[in-house]
Short mmCIF file of C-alpha atoms in Angstrom, two decimals:
data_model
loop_
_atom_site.label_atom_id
_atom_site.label_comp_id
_atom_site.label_asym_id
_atom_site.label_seq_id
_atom_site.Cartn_x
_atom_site.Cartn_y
_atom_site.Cartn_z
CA UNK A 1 -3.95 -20.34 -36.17
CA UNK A 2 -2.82 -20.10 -35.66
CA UNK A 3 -2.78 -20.71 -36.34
CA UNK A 4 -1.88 -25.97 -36.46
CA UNK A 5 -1.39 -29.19 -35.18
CA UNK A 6 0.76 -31.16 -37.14
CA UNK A 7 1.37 -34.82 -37.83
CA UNK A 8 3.51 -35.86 -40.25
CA UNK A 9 2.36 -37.57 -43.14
CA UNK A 10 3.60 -39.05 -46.16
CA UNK A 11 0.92 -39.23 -48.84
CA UNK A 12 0.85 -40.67 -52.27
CA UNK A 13 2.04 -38.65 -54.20
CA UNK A 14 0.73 -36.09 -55.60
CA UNK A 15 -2.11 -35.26 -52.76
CA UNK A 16 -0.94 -32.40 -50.72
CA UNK A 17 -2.77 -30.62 -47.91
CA UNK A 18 -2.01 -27.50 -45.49
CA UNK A 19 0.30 -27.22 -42.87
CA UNK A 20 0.40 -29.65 -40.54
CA UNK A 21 3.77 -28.42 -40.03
CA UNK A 22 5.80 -28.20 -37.19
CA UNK A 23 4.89 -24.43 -37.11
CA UNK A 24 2.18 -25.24 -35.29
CA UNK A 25 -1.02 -25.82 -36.77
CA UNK A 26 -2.40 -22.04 -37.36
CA UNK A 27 -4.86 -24.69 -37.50
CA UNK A 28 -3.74 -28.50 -38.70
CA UNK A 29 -2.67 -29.14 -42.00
CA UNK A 30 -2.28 -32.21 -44.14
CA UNK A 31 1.26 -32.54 -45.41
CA UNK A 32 2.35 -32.68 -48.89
CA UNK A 33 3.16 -35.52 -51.08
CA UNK A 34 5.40 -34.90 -53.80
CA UNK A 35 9.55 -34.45 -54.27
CA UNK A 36 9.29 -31.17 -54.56
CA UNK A 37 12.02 -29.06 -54.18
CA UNK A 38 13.48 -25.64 -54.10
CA UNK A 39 13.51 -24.55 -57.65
CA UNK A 40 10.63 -26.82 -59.31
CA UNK A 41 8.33 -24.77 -61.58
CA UNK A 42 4.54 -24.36 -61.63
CA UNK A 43 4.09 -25.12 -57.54
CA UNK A 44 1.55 -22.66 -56.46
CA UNK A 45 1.22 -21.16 -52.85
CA UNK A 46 -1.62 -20.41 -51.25
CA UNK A 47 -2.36 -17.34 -48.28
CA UNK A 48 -5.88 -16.60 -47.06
CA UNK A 49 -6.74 -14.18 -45.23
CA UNK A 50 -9.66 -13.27 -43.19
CA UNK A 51 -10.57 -9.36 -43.16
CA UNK A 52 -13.94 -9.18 -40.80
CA UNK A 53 -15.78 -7.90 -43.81
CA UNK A 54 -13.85 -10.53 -46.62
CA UNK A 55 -12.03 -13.89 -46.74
CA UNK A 56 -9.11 -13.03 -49.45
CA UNK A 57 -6.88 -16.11 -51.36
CA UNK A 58 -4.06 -14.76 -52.68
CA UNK A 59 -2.30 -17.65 -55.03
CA UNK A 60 1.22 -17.87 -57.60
CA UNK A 61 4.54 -19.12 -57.17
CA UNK A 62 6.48 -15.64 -56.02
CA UNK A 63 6.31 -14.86 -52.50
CA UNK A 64 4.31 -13.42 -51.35
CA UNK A 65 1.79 -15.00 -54.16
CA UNK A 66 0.54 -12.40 -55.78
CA UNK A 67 -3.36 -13.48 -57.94
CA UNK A 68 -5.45 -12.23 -54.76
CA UNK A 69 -9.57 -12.00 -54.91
CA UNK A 70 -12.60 -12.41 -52.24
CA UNK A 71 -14.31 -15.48 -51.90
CA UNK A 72 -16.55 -15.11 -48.79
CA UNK A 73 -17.76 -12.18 -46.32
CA UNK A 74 -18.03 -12.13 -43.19
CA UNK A 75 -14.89 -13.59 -41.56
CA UNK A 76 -12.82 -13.80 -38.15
CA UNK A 77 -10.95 -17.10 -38.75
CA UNK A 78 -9.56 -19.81 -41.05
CA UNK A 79 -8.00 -23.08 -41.84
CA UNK A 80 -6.72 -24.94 -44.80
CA UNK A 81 -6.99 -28.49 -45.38
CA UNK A 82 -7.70 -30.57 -48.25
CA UNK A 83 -11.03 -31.71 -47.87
CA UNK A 84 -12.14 -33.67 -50.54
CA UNK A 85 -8.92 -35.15 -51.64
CA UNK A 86 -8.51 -33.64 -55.23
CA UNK A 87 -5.29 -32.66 -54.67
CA UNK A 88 -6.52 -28.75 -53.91
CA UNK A 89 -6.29 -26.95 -50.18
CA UNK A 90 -9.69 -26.25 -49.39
CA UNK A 91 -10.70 -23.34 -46.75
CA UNK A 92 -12.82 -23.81 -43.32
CA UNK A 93 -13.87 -19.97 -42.12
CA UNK A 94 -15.43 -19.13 -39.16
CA UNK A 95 -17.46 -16.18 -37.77
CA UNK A 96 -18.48 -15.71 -34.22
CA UNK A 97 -22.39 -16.28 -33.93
CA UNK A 98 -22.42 -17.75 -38.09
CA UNK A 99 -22.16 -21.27 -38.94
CA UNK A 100 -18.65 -22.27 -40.34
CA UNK A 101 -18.38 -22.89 -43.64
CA UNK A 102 -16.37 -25.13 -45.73
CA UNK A 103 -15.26 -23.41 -48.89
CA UNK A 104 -14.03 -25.87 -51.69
CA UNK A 105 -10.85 -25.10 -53.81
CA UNK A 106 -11.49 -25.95 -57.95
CA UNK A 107 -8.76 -24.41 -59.49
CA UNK A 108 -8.12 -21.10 -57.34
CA UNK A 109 -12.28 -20.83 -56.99
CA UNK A 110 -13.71 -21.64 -53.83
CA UNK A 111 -17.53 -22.44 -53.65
CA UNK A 112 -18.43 -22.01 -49.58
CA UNK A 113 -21.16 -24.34 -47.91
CA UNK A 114 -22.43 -23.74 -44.06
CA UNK A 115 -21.74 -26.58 -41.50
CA UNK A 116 -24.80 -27.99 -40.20
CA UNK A 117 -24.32 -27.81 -36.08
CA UNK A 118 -26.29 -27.65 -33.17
CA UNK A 119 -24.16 -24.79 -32.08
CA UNK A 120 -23.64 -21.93 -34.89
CA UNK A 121 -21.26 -19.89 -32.93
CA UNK A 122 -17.90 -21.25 -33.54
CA UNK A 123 -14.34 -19.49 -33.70
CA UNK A 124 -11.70 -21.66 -34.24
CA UNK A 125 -11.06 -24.60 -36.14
CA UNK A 126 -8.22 -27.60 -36.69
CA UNK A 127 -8.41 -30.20 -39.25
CA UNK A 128 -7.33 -33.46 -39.37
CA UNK A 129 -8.57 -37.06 -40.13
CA UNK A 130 -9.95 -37.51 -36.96
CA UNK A 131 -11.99 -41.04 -36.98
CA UNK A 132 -9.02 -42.95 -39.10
CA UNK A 133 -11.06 -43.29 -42.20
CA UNK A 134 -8.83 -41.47 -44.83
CA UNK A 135 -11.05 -37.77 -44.91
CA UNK A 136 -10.40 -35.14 -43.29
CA UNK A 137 -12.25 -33.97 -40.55
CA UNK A 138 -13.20 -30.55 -38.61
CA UNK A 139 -12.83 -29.31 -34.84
CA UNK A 140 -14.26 -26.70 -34.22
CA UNK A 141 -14.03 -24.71 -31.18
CA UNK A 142 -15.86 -21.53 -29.05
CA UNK A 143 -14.11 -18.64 -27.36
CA UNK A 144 -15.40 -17.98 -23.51
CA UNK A 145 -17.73 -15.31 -24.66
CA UNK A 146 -20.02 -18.00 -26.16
CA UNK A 147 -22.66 -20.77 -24.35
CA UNK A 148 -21.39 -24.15 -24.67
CA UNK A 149 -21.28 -27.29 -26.39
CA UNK A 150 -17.87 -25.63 -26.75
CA UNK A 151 -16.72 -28.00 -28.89
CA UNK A 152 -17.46 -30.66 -31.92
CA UNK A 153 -15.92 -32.95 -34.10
CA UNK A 154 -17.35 -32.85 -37.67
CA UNK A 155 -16.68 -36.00 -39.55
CA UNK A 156 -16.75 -36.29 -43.36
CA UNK A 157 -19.04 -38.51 -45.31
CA UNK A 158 -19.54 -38.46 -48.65
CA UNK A 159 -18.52 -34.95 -49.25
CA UNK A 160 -20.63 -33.56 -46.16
CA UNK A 161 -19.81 -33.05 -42.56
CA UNK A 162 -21.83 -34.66 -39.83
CA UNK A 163 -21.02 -32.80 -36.25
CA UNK A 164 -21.25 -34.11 -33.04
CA UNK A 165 -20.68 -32.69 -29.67
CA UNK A 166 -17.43 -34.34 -28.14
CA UNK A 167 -18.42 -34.98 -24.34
CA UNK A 168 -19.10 -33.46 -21.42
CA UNK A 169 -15.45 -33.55 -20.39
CA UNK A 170 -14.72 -30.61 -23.04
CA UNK A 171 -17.48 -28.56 -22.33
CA UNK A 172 -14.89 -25.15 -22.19
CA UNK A 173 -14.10 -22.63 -24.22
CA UNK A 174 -11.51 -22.68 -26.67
CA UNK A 175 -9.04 -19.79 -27.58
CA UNK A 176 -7.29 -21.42 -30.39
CA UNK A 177 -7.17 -25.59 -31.44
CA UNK A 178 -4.40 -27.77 -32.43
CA UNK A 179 -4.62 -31.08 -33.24
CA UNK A 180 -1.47 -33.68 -33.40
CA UNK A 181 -0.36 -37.44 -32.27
CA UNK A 182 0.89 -36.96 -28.67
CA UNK A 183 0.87 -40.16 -27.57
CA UNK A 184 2.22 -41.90 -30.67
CA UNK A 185 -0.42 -44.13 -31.06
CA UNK A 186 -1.11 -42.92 -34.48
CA UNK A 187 -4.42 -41.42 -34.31
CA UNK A 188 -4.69 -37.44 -34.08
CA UNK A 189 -5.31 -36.01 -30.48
CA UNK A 190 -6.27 -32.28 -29.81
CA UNK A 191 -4.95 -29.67 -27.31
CA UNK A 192 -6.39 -26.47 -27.02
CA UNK A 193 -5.85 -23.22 -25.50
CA UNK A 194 -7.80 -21.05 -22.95
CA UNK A 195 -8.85 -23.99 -20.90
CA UNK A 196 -5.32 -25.52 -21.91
CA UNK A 197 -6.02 -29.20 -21.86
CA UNK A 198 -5.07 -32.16 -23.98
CA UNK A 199 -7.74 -34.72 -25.08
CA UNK A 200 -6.26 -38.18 -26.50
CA UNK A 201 -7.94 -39.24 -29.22
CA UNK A 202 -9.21 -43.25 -28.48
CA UNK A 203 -8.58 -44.17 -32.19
CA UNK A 204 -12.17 -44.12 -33.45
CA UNK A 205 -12.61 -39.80 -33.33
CA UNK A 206 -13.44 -39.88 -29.89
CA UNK A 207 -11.97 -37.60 -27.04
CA UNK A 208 -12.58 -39.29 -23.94
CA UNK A 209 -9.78 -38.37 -22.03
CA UNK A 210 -9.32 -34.76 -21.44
CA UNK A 211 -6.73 -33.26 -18.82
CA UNK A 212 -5.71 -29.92 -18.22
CA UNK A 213 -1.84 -29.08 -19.39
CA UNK A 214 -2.28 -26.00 -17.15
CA UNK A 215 -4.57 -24.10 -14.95
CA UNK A 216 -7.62 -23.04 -16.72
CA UNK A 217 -6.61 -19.26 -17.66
CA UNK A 218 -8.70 -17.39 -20.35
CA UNK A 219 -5.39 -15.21 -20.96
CA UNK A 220 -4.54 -18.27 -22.71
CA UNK A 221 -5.00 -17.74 -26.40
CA UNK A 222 -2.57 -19.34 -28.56
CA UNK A 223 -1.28 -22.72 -29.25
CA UNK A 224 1.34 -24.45 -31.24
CA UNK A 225 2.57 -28.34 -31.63
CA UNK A 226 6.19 -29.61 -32.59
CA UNK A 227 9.27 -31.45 -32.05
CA UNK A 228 11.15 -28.54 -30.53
CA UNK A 229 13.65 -31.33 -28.73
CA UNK A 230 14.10 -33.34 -31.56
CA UNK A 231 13.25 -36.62 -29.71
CA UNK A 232 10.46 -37.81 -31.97
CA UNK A 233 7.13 -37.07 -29.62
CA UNK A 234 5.17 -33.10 -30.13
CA UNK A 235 5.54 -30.76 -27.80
CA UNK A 236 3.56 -27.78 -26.95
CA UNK A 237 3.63 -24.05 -27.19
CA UNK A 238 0.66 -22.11 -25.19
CA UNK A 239 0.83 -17.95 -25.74
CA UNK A 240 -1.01 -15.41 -23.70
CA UNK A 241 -2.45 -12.31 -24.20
CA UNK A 242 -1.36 -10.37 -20.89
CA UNK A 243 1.56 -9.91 -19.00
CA UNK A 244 2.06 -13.42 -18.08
CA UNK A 245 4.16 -16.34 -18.99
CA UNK A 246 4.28 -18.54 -22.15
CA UNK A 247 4.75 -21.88 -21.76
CA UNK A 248 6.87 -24.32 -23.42
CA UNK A 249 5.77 -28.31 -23.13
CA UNK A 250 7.60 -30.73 -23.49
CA UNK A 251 6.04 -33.92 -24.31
CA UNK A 252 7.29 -37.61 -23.84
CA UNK A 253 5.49 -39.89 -26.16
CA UNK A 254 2.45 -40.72 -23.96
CA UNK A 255 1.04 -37.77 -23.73
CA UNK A 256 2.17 -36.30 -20.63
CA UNK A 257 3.93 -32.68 -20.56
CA UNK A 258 6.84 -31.15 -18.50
CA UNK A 259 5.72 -27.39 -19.20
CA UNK A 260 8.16 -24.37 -17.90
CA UNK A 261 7.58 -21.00 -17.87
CA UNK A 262 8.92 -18.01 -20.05
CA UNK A 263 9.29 -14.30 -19.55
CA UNK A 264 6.34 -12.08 -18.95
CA UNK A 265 5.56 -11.05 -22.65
CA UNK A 266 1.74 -10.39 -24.29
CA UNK A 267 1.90 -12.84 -26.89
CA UNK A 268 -1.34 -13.48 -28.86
CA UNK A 269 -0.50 -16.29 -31.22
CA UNK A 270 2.44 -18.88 -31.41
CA UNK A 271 3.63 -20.87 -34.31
CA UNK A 272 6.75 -22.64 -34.89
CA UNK A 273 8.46 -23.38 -38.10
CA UNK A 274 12.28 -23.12 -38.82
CA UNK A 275 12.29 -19.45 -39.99
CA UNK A 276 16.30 -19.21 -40.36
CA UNK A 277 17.21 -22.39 -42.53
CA UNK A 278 19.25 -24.03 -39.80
CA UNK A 279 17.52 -27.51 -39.06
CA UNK A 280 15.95 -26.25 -35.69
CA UNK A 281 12.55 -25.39 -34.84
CA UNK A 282 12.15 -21.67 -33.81
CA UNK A 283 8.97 -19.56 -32.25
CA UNK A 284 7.47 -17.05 -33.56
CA UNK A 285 5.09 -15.33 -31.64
CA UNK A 286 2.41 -12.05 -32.59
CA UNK A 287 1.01 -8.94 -30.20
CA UNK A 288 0.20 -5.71 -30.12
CA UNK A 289 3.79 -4.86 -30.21
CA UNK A 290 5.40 -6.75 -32.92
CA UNK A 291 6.14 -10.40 -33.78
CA UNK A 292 8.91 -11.88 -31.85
CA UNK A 293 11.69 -14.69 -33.23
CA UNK A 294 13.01 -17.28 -30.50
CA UNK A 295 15.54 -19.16 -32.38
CA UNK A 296 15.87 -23.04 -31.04
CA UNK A 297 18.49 -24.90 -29.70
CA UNK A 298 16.83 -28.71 -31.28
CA UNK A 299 16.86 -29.32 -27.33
CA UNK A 300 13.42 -27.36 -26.41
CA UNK A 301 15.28 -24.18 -25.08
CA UNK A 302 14.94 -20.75 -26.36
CA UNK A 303 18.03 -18.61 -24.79
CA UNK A 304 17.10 -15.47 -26.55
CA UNK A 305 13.80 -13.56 -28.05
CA UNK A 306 14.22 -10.70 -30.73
CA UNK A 307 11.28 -8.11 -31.36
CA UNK A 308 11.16 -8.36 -35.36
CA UNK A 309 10.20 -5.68 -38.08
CA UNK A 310 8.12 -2.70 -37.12
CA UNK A 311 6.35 -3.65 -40.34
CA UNK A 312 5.10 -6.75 -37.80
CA UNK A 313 3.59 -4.03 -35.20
CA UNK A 314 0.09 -4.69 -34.09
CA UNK A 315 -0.59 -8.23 -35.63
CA UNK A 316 -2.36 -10.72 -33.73
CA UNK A 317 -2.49 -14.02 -35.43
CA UNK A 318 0.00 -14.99 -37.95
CA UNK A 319 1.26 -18.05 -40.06
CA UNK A 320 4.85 -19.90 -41.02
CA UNK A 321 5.47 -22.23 -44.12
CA UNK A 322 7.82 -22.59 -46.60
CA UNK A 323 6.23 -21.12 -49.57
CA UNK A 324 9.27 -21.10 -51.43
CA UNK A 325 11.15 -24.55 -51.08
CA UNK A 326 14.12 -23.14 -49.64
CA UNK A 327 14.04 -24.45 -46.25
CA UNK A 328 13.18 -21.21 -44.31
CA UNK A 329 9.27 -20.93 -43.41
CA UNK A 330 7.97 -17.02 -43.99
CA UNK A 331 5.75 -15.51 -41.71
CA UNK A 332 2.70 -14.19 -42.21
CA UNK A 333 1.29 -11.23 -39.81
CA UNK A 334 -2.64 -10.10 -39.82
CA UNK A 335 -2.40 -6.88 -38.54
CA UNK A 336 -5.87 -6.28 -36.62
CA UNK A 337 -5.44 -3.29 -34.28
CA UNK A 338 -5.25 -1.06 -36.90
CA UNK A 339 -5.66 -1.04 -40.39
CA UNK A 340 -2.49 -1.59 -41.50
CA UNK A 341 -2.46 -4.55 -44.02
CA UNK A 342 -1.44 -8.14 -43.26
CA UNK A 343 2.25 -8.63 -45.05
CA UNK A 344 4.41 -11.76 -45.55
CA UNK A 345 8.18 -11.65 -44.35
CA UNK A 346 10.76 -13.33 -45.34
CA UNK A 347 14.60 -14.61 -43.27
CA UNK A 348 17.19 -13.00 -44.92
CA UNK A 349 19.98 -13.59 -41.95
CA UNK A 350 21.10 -12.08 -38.41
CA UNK A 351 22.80 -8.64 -38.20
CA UNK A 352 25.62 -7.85 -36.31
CA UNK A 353 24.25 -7.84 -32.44
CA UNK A 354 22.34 -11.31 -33.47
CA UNK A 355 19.04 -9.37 -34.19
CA UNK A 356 17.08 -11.19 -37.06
CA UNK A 357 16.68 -9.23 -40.59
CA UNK A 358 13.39 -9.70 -42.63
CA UNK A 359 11.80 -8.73 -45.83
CA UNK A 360 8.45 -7.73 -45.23
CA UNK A 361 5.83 -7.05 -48.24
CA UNK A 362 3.06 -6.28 -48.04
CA UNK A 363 0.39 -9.60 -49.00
CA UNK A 364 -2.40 -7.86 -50.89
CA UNK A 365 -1.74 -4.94 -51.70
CA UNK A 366 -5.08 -4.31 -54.01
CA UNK A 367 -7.27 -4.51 -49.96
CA UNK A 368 -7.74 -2.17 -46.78
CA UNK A 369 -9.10 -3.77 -44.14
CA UNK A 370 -8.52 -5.33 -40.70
CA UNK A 371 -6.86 -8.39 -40.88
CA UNK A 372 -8.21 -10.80 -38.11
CA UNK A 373 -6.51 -14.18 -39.20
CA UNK A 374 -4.26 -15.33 -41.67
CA UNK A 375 -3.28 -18.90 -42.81
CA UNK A 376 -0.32 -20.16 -45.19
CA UNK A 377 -1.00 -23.26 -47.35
CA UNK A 378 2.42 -24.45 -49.38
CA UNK A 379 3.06 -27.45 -51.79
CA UNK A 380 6.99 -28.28 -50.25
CA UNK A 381 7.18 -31.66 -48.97
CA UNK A 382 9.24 -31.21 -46.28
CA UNK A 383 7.02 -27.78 -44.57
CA UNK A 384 9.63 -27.45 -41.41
CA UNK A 385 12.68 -26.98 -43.75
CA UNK A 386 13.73 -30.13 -42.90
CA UNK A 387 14.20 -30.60 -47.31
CA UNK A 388 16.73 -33.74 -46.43
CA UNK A 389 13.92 -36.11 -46.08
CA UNK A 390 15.43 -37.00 -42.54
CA UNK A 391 12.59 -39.13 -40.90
CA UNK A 392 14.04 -38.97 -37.88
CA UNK A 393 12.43 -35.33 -37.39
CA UNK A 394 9.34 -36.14 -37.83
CA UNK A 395 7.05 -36.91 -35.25
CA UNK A 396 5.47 -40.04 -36.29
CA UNK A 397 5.17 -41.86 -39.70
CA UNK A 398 2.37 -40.21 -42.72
CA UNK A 399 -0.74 -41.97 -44.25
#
């Protein structure tokens, strides 16, 4: 949702978007840009969550934020982005055979508006400024159990989204969507997951070069982006959903991969963020099971894998940022095999064998329901914990 997708970028201050942090897209998100820091007052957080039956926003400062209402119905999937520039993260929800909507933020109310597409029947989506003009833009994306176009770029003019089908050369279907600069030329590229392929963006919004990162696999069905070597260029995290490797790519710059294999593990969703405070990128990973913690190395190696809370048992999708400025990303788990609710967890250190310790509450506790997504919007500056300001670990330089 994974949830990116994640360029960084320094904005005037005081626009802020979602995470477009090195946890991985869920979706993309626009970075923040304003000094916070750990301890500032009156910084509100933002969790959304979609049910099936209702998209819930659950907003405040505390973790997990606790002012939590319905806004839409009818929901499989989300992103947060700040669409129309106002300072706000805005909401894009999807629905398998509905349009996507847009849902605009105006202070903690959303008002939702249906994309206009040739193709209703979208999944996923990633958001980023696609074309170069300043707005934020929409991908959106269909899983293999849909008729293509399987994907389309929506652009943004004057407040409304024009879609377009990208070219016959991503006509596949698309498990989950990140978008991020690869190739360090600046302009935002998208890789996606279940046909795993990367698509370089040409500079004017248009994906004209497509290759596959690995062989088409439909077990393929979660993606992350980030520096996990600390060398400057994104790298990329695919997760399946059988007994089969995840992979771990590791980009050089110009958009070409080195991608190794990992243990046999059912992994539906991927997304990196430093979870433990130490200045390296970890993985965190959802199934069936129970979410998983790979700590990193800063060199793109992940020695050891711990199975986390059993509060984290049967989620599928989940979400990192730092909601609380203090340089450790929580997680967020929607739990959709049962209905157990989705719950935010926070670090709180490694026990004696080196297994992780979290907090887990539970997000919204005033809802029952199946969670199928969840996304994690926060207004920290520095979204991978990286709160030094250290350039050097970002991936390339922000509007």
């Amino acid at each position: 949702m994974h949830r990116c997708l994640w360029r960084r970028h320094r904005r005037p201050a005081p626009r802020r978007g979602r995470r477009l942090s090195a946890a991985g897209l869920v979706p993309l998100v626009v970075l923040a840009g304003a000094s916070a820091r750990a301890g500032d007052a009156g910084l509100e957080s933002l969790a959304v969550s979609a049910y099936g039956t209702d998209a819930r926003a659950c907003t405040g400062e505390a973790v997990p934020p606790a002012l939590c209402r319905s806004f839409a119905q009818s929901v499989s999937s989300v992103a947060i982005g700040d669409l129309d520039a106002d300072g706000d993260p805005d909401v894009v929800l999807n629905r398998n055979g509905e349009p996507a909507r847009t849902c605009l933020n105006d202070d903690g109310l959303f008002t939702c508006t249906p994309i206009v597409t040739s193709e209703p029947d979208f999944a996923r989506a990633a958001l980023g400024d696609i074309n170069g003009d300043g707005r934020m833009d929409i991908v959106l994306g269909v899983r293999s159990s849909s008729e293509g176009p399987w994907a389309q770029v929506c652009n943004q003019l004057g407040g409304l989204f024009f879609c377009g089908h990208l070219d016959d050369a991503v006509d596949f279907s698309h498990e989950d969507l990140a978008v991020g600069d690869v190739n360090g030329d600046g302009a935002p590229d998208l890789v996606t997951a279940g046909r795993s392929t990367v698509c370089l963006n040409d500079g004017n919004g248009l994906f004209d070069s497509c290759t596959d990162l690995l062989p088409s696999d439909s077990s393929h069905t979660g993606v992350a982006l980030g520096d996990l070597d600390a060398d400057g260029h994104l790298d990329v995290v695919i997760a399946t959903n059988v007994e089969a490797p995840h992979f771990i790519c590791l980009g050089d710059g110009d958009g070409l991969f080195a991608c190794e294999q990992t243990p046999d593990l059912v992994h539906w969703s991927v997304d990196i963020g430093d979870v433990d405070g130490n200045g390296t990128l970890d993985l965190v990973f959802a199934d069936g099971s129970g979410g998983l913690l790979c700590p990193g190395t800063g060199t793109g190696s992940f020695p050891a894998c711990f199975p986390l809370a059993a509060e984290t048992a049967f989620s599928r999708a989940l979400s990192l940022a730092d909601l609380d400025g203090d340089g450790r990303a929580e997680i967020a788990f929607a739990n959709s095999f049962v209905e157990e609710p989705n719950r935010i967890c926070r670090f709180l250190g490694y026990g004696p064998g080196g297994e992780p310790e979290l907090d887990c509450q539970v997000l919204d506790p005033a809802f029952a329901g199946t969670g199928l997504d969840v996304a994690l919007w926060t207004p920290w500056i520095f979204q991978d914990g990286f709160e030094s300001g250290d350039t050097s670990r970002w991936s390339s330089a922000v509007q």
